[in-house]
Amino acid sequence: AWGDSFESYVGEVLDKAVDKQKLKIIPKSSYSIKKGVSRETPDWALIGDAVLFLECKTKRITVGAVQELNFVKLGEQLDKMVEFIVQVYKAINEYRKDLYPNLKYSDNKDKQIFPLVVTLEDWFLFGGDVLGELDSRIKKRFSQEGLSTKWLKEMPYSICSVQDLEKLTQVISSVGIRKVLGKKVFDSDKNLWAFNSFLGTVFPEEYSKVVFLFEKDFENIFPDEVREARKLRQRISQSW
């Protein structure tokens, strides 16, 4: 299935970007609630100086609906994102009950938890109006599900495209989960910033060292295009 392929791709991103001596990658696994009833953990988790849960989703959003700020058009799509976010918090709730077989809350209870929804494409959910509408819908759904809205302040969620995830994980691997995502979700209005802008502004040194993770794979698939691109880059550098 397409969703499974995307989940696997995110795993490849983590594998290539993460320093395994600093961070541990935890894949999805099943766990039992009671006899005959099982559930799954989030798709991926990163464990370091904090715990990062990643839920991978291929659902797209219509750019026009965001640009127009038409909440009638946006409503159905935002409700889908609400489902994704609530799903992560429900999973975190059961993690905190120590139900996960491959990741024990009791071993990490002093670590900050960061929920992250990873999307195939950018949802363009930055700026106060759109995020405010999303937050309002999330709080309503939390109340319906019996979840504590305090969690949204204690463990604020983030939404990140997989393209930005490639950059985010490289910066995290350099300076740590807590420092990067702590600044993103807890500092002033940075939760309203797009991830790419946030990383380039707040961590310019680390961001300048970010590389394309799949260069060799790309070269194997498109050798002629890569060769021509390198020639062009060389001519440009020589002209300077």
mmCIF file of C-alpha atoms in Angstrom:
data_model
loop_
_atom_site.group_PDB
_atom_site.id
_atom_site.type_symbol
_atom_site.label_atom_id
_atom_site.label_comp_id
_atom_site.label_asym_id
_atom_site.label_seq_id
_atom_site.Cartn_x
_atom_site.Cartn_y
_atom_site.Cartn_z
ATOM 1 C CA ALA A 1 0.000 0.000 0.000
ATOM 2 C CA TRP A 2 1.046 3.577 -0.665
ATOM 3 C CA GLY A 3 0.904 4.434 3.031
ATOM 4 C CA ASP A 4 3.221 1.549 3.899
ATOM 5 C CA SER A 5 5.690 2.655 1.213
ATOM 6 C CA PHE A 6 5.712 6.192 2.599
ATOM 7 C CA GLU A 7 6.250 4.891 6.102
ATOM 8 C CA SER A 8 9.213 2.841 4.847
ATOM 9 C CA TYR A 9 10.643 5.882 3.084
ATOM 10 C CA VAL A 10 10.482 7.897 6.304
ATOM 11 C CA GLY A 11 12.378 5.038 7.950
ATOM 12 C CA GLU A 12 15.072 5.349 5.272
ATOM 13 C CA VAL A 13 15.298 9.084 5.960
ATOM 14 C CA LEU A 14 15.829 8.407 9.654
ATOM 15 C CA ASP A 15 18.392 5.707 8.924
ATOM 16 C CA LYS A 16 20.461 7.996 6.683
ATOM 17 C CA ALA A 17 20.122 11.189 8.739
ATOM 18 C CA VAL A 18 20.455 10.006 12.303
ATOM 19 C CA ASP A 19 23.681 9.497 14.245
ATOM 20 C CA LYS A 20 22.957 6.100 15.804
ATOM 21 C CA GLN A 21 25.390 6.789 18.639
ATOM 22 C CA LYS A 22 23.238 9.703 19.763
ATOM 23 C CA LEU A 23 19.723 8.625 18.800
ATOM 24 C CA LYS A 24 17.853 5.342 18.770
ATOM 25 C CA ILE A 25 15.323 4.595 16.014
ATOM 26 C CA ILE A 26 12.270 2.591 17.116
ATOM 27 C CA PRO A 27 9.996 1.092 14.407
ATOM 28 C CA LYS A 28 6.266 0.485 14.703
ATOM 29 C CA SER A 29 5.121 -2.570 16.613
ATOM 30 C CA SER A 30 1.873 -4.095 17.862
ATOM 31 C CA TYR A 31 0.861 -4.371 21.491
ATOM 32 C CA SER A 32 -2.029 -5.954 23.343
ATOM 33 C CA ILE A 33 -4.672 -3.993 25.230
ATOM 34 C CA LYS A 34 -6.558 -7.053 26.372
ATOM 35 C CA LYS A 35 -7.168 -10.535 25.105
ATOM 36 C CA GLY A 36 -7.989 -10.407 21.410
ATOM 37 C CA VAL A 37 -7.476 -6.642 21.152
ATOM 38 C CA SER A 38 -4.222 -5.228 19.798
ATOM 39 C CA ARG A 39 -3.080 -1.802 18.619
ATOM 40 C CA GLU A 40 -0.033 -0.308 16.963
ATOM 41 C CA THR A 41 2.521 2.211 18.203
ATOM 42 C CA PRO A 42 3.227 5.323 16.095
ATOM 43 C CA ASP A 43 5.073 4.562 12.859
ATOM 44 C CA TRP A 44 8.480 5.627 14.171
ATOM 45 C CA ALA A 45 10.076 6.989 17.324
ATOM 46 C CA LEU A 46 13.412 8.671 17.958
ATOM 47 C CA ILE A 47 14.891 8.412 21.431
ATOM 48 C CA GLY A 48 17.637 10.728 22.595
ATOM 49 C CA ASP A 49 17.492 13.595 25.086
ATOM 50 C CA ALA A 50 13.731 13.550 24.396
ATOM 51 C CA VAL A 51 11.188 11.215 22.783
ATOM 52 C CA LEU A 52 9.954 12.055 19.280
ATOM 53 C CA PHE A 53 6.944 10.133 17.922
ATOM 54 C CA LEU A 54 6.407 10.272 14.160
ATOM 55 C CA GLU A 55 3.132 9.395 12.443
ATOM 56 C CA CYS A 56 3.355 9.247 8.637
ATOM 57 C CA LYS A 57 0.421 10.376 6.477
ATOM 58 C CA THR A 58 0.054 10.657 2.689
ATOM 59 C CA LYS A 59 -3.125 12.765 2.736
ATOM 60 C CA ARG A 60 -2.793 15.994 0.705
ATOM 61 C CA ILE A 61 -4.400 19.368 1.282
ATOM 62 C CA THR A 62 -5.714 21.663 -1.446
ATOM 63 C CA VAL A 63 -3.395 24.660 -1.622
ATOM 64 C CA GLY A 64 -6.189 26.894 -2.900
ATOM 65 C CA ALA A 65 -8.276 26.266 0.184
ATOM 66 C CA VAL A 66 -5.414 27.466 2.391
ATOM 67 C CA GLN A 67 -4.612 30.488 0.235
ATOM 68 C CA GLU A 68 -8.241 31.589 0.223
ATOM 69 C CA LEU A 69 -8.592 30.934 3.965
ATOM 70 C CA ASN A 70 -11.912 29.397 3.063
ATOM 71 C CA PHE A 71 -12.724 27.390 6.191
ATOM 72 C CA VAL A 72 -15.674 25.718 4.480
ATOM 73 C CA LYS A 73 -13.276 24.201 1.953
ATOM 74 C CA LEU A 74 -10.619 23.679 4.594
ATOM 75 C CA GLY A 75 -12.918 22.120 7.155
ATOM 76 C CA GLU A 76 -12.981 18.575 5.823
ATOM 77 C CA GLN A 77 -9.241 18.553 5.246
ATOM 78 C CA LEU A 78 -8.451 20.051 8.638
ATOM 79 C CA ASP A 79 -10.683 17.445 10.262
ATOM 80 C CA LYS A 80 -8.538 14.769 8.632
ATOM 81 C CA MET A 81 -5.423 16.339 10.171
ATOM 82 C CA VAL A 82 -7.270 16.461 13.500
ATOM 83 C CA GLU A 83 -7.730 12.675 13.216
ATOM 84 C CA PHE A 84 -4.004 12.213 12.618
ATOM 85 C CA ILE A 85 -3.029 14.383 15.574
ATOM 86 C CA VAL A 86 -5.549 12.810 17.955
ATOM 87 C CA GLN A 87 -4.289 9.391 16.863
ATOM 88 C CA VAL A 88 -0.760 10.319 17.973
ATOM 89 C CA TYR A 89 -1.914 11.601 21.364
ATOM 90 C CA LYS A 90 -3.980 8.473 21.974
ATOM 91 C CA ALA A 91 -0.892 6.413 21.230
ATOM 92 C CA ILE A 92 1.199 8.570 23.574
ATOM 93 C CA ASN A 93 -1.397 8.064 26.301
ATOM 94 C CA GLU A 94 -0.897 4.316 26.051
ATOM 95 C CA TYR A 95 2.882 4.729 25.902
ATOM 96 C CA ARG A 96 2.642 6.568 29.228
ATOM 97 C CA LYS A 97 0.748 3.561 30.580
ATOM 98 C CA ASP A 98 3.837 1.487 29.682
ATOM 99 C CA LEU A 99 1.971 -0.677 27.171
ATOM 100 C CA TYR A 100 4.592 -0.541 24.411
ATOM 101 C CA PRO A 101 6.731 -3.692 24.144
ATOM 102 C CA ASN A 102 9.663 -2.003 22.386
ATOM 103 C CA LEU A 103 9.722 1.325 24.242
ATOM 104 C CA LYS A 104 9.157 1.668 27.961
ATOM 105 C CA TYR A 105 7.855 4.916 29.403
ATOM 106 C CA SER A 106 9.336 3.926 32.764
ATOM 107 C CA ASP A 107 12.806 4.132 31.166
ATOM 108 C CA ASN A 108 12.155 7.565 29.667
ATOM 109 C CA LYS A 109 9.616 9.225 31.978
ATOM 110 C CA ASP A 110 11.836 12.264 32.578
ATOM 111 C CA LYS A 111 12.151 12.995 28.860
ATOM 112 C CA GLN A 112 10.004 15.531 27.015
ATOM 113 C CA ILE A 113 7.630 13.999 24.445
ATOM 114 C CA PHE A 114 7.206 15.589 21.008
ATOM 115 C CA PRO A 115 4.422 14.383 18.645
ATOM 116 C CA LEU A 116 5.142 14.926 14.932
ATOM 117 C CA VAL A 117 2.856 14.251 11.957
ATOM 118 C CA VAL A 118 4.939 13.715 8.806
ATOM 119 C CA THR A 119 3.119 14.470 5.557
ATOM 120 C CA LEU A 120 3.991 13.515 2.007
ATOM 121 C CA GLU A 121 3.592 17.133 0.865
ATOM 122 C CA ASP A 122 3.618 20.434 2.699
ATOM 123 C CA TRP A 123 0.186 21.306 4.125
ATOM 124 C CA PHE A 124 1.132 25.018 4.307
ATOM 125 C CA LEU A 125 -0.295 25.188 7.827
ATOM 126 C CA PHE A 126 1.607 28.196 9.101
ATOM 127 C CA GLY A 127 0.238 31.539 10.208
ATOM 128 C CA GLY A 128 -2.217 32.243 12.989
ATOM 129 C CA ASP A 129 -5.537 31.938 11.139
ATOM 130 C CA VAL A 130 -5.147 28.401 9.805
ATOM 131 C CA LEU A 131 -3.377 27.004 12.858
ATOM 132 C CA GLY A 132 -5.892 28.719 15.128
ATOM 133 C CA GLU A 133 -8.740 26.990 13.315
ATOM 134 C CA LEU A 134 -6.911 23.664 13.499
ATOM 135 C CA ASP A 135 -6.237 24.071 17.226
ATOM 136 C CA SER A 136 -9.892 24.885 17.851
ATOM 137 C CA ARG A 137 -10.986 21.686 16.107
ATOM 138 C CA ILE A 138 -8.366 19.627 17.951
ATOM 139 C CA LYS A 139 -9.513 20.887 21.354
ATOM 140 C CA LYS A 140 -13.115 20.070 20.489
ATOM 141 C CA ARG A 141 -12.122 16.553 19.455
ATOM 142 C CA PHE A 142 -10.000 16.120 22.590
ATOM 143 C CA SER A 143 -13.051 16.914 24.717
ATOM 144 C CA GLN A 144 -15.128 14.401 22.756
ATOM 145 C CA GLU A 145 -12.457 11.719 23.207
ATOM 146 C CA GLY A 146 -11.876 12.451 26.896
ATOM 147 C CA LEU A 147 -8.288 13.561 26.327
ATOM 148 C CA SER A 148 -6.700 16.317 28.393
ATOM 149 C CA THR A 149 -6.267 19.573 26.470
ATOM 150 C CA LYS A 150 -3.343 20.308 28.807
ATOM 151 C CA TRP A 151 -1.324 17.876 26.712
ATOM 152 C CA LEU A 152 -1.393 20.378 23.845
ATOM 153 C CA LYS A 153 0.673 22.733 26.007
ATOM 154 C CA GLU A 154 2.725 20.063 27.756
ATOM 155 C CA MET A 155 3.483 18.097 24.550
ATOM 156 C CA PRO A 156 2.732 20.424 21.605
ATOM 157 C CA TYR A 157 2.390 18.725 18.234
ATOM 158 C CA SER A 158 4.169 19.674 15.009
ATOM 159 C CA ILE A 159 3.392 19.009 11.344
ATOM 160 C CA CYS A 160 6.268 18.513 8.928
ATOM 161 C CA SER A 161 6.574 17.525 5.275
ATOM 162 C CA VAL A 162 8.930 14.662 4.523
ATOM 163 C CA GLN A 163 11.103 17.067 2.527
ATOM 164 C CA ASP A 164 11.607 19.187 5.643
ATOM 165 C CA LEU A 165 11.985 16.048 7.762
ATOM 166 C CA GLU A 166 15.188 15.243 5.858
ATOM 167 C CA LYS A 167 16.598 18.577 7.049
ATOM 168 C CA LEU A 168 15.054 18.432 10.517
ATOM 169 C CA THR A 169 16.508 15.028 11.365
ATOM 170 C CA GLN A 170 20.000 16.106 10.299
ATOM 171 C CA VAL A 171 19.854 19.170 12.550
ATOM 172 C CA ILE A 172 18.396 17.080 15.390
ATOM 173 C CA SER A 173 21.215 14.582 14.956
ATOM 174 C CA SER A 174 23.651 17.430 15.487
ATOM 175 C CA VAL A 175 22.144 19.317 18.429
ATOM 176 C CA GLY A 176 19.477 17.012 19.899
ATOM 177 C CA ILE A 177 15.710 16.553 19.808
ATOM 178 C CA ARG A 178 14.914 18.720 22.821
ATOM 179 C CA LYS A 179 16.877 21.777 21.711
ATOM 180 C CA VAL A 180 15.439 21.827 18.200
ATOM 181 C CA LEU A 181 11.804 20.923 18.810
ATOM 182 C CA GLY A 182 11.746 22.679 22.174
ATOM 183 C CA LYS A 183 12.517 25.957 20.402
ATOM 184 C CA LYS A 184 10.007 25.171 17.664
ATOM 185 C CA VAL A 185 7.004 24.489 19.881
ATOM 186 C CA PHE A 186 7.723 26.447 23.075
ATOM 187 C CA ASP A 187 9.511 29.646 21.927
ATOM 188 C CA SER A 188 7.313 32.711 21.291
ATOM 189 C CA ASP A 189 5.642 32.411 17.864
ATOM 190 C CA LYS A 190 8.016 29.902 16.252
ATOM 191 C CA ASN A 191 5.251 27.301 16.219
ATOM 192 C CA LEU A 192 3.725 29.418 13.439
ATOM 193 C CA TRP A 193 6.851 29.183 11.273
ATOM 194 C CA ALA A 194 7.361 26.715 8.447
ATOM 195 C CA PHE A 195 10.029 24.169 9.408
ATOM 196 C CA ASN A 196 12.397 25.166 6.616
ATOM 197 C CA SER A 197 12.390 28.833 7.708
ATOM 198 C CA PHE A 198 12.671 27.873 11.363
ATOM 199 C CA LEU A 199 15.715 25.642 10.870
ATOM 200 C CA GLY A 200 17.534 28.119 8.628
ATOM 201 C CA THR A 201 16.928 31.016 11.032
ATOM 202 C CA VAL A 202 17.430 29.407 14.434
ATOM 203 C CA PHE A 203 20.133 26.867 13.541
ATOM 204 C CA PRO A 204 21.979 28.490 10.602
ATOM 205 C CA GLU A 205 25.299 26.717 11.181
ATOM 206 C CA GLU A 206 23.775 23.245 11.394
ATOM 207 C CA TYR A 207 21.364 24.017 8.555
ATOM 208 C CA SER A 208 24.233 25.017 6.266
ATOM 209 C CA LYS A 209 25.623 21.478 6.626
ATOM 210 C CA VAL A 210 22.385 19.751 5.601
ATOM 211 C CA VAL A 211 22.811 17.509 2.550
ATOM 212 C CA PHE A 212 20.533 15.703 0.118
ATOM 213 C CA LEU A 213 20.287 12.250 1.700
ATOM 214 C CA PHE A 214 19.628 10.283 -1.468
ATOM 215 C CA GLU A 215 22.166 11.758 -3.885
ATOM 216 C CA LYS A 216 23.670 8.388 -4.878
ATOM 217 C CA ASP A 217 20.232 6.854 -5.395
ATOM 218 C CA PHE A 218 19.187 9.838 -7.504
ATOM 219 C CA GLU A 219 22.379 9.592 -9.557
ATOM 220 C CA ASN A 220 21.765 5.899 -10.238
ATOM 221 C CA ILE A 221 18.240 6.624 -11.485
ATOM 222 C CA PHE A 222 19.019 9.812 -13.445
ATOM 223 C CA PRO A 223 22.741 9.610 -14.392
ATOM 224 C CA ASP A 224 22.506 11.889 -17.443
ATOM 225 C CA GLU A 225 20.555 14.591 -15.646
ATOM 226 C CA VAL A 226 22.971 14.569 -12.703
ATOM 227 C CA ARG A 227 25.967 14.766 -15.037
ATOM 228 C CA GLU A 228 24.526 17.768 -16.863
ATOM 229 C CA ALA A 229 23.606 19.468 -13.592
ATOM 230 C CA ARG A 230 27.184 19.106 -12.351
ATOM 231 C CA LYS A 231 28.555 20.571 -15.575
ATOM 232 C CA LEU A 232 26.189 23.521 -15.238
ATOM 233 C CA ARG A 233 27.164 24.059 -11.615
ATOM 234 C CA GLN A 234 30.846 23.975 -12.570
ATOM 235 C CA ARG A 235 30.351 26.543 -15.349
ATOM 236 C CA ILE A 236 28.471 28.835 -12.981
ATOM 237 C CA SER A 237 31.173 28.586 -10.302
ATOM 238 C CA GLN A 238 33.881 29.325 -12.899
ATOM 239 C CA SER A 239 32.008 32.387 -14.137
ATOM 240 C CA TRP A 240 32.228 33.878 -10.666
#
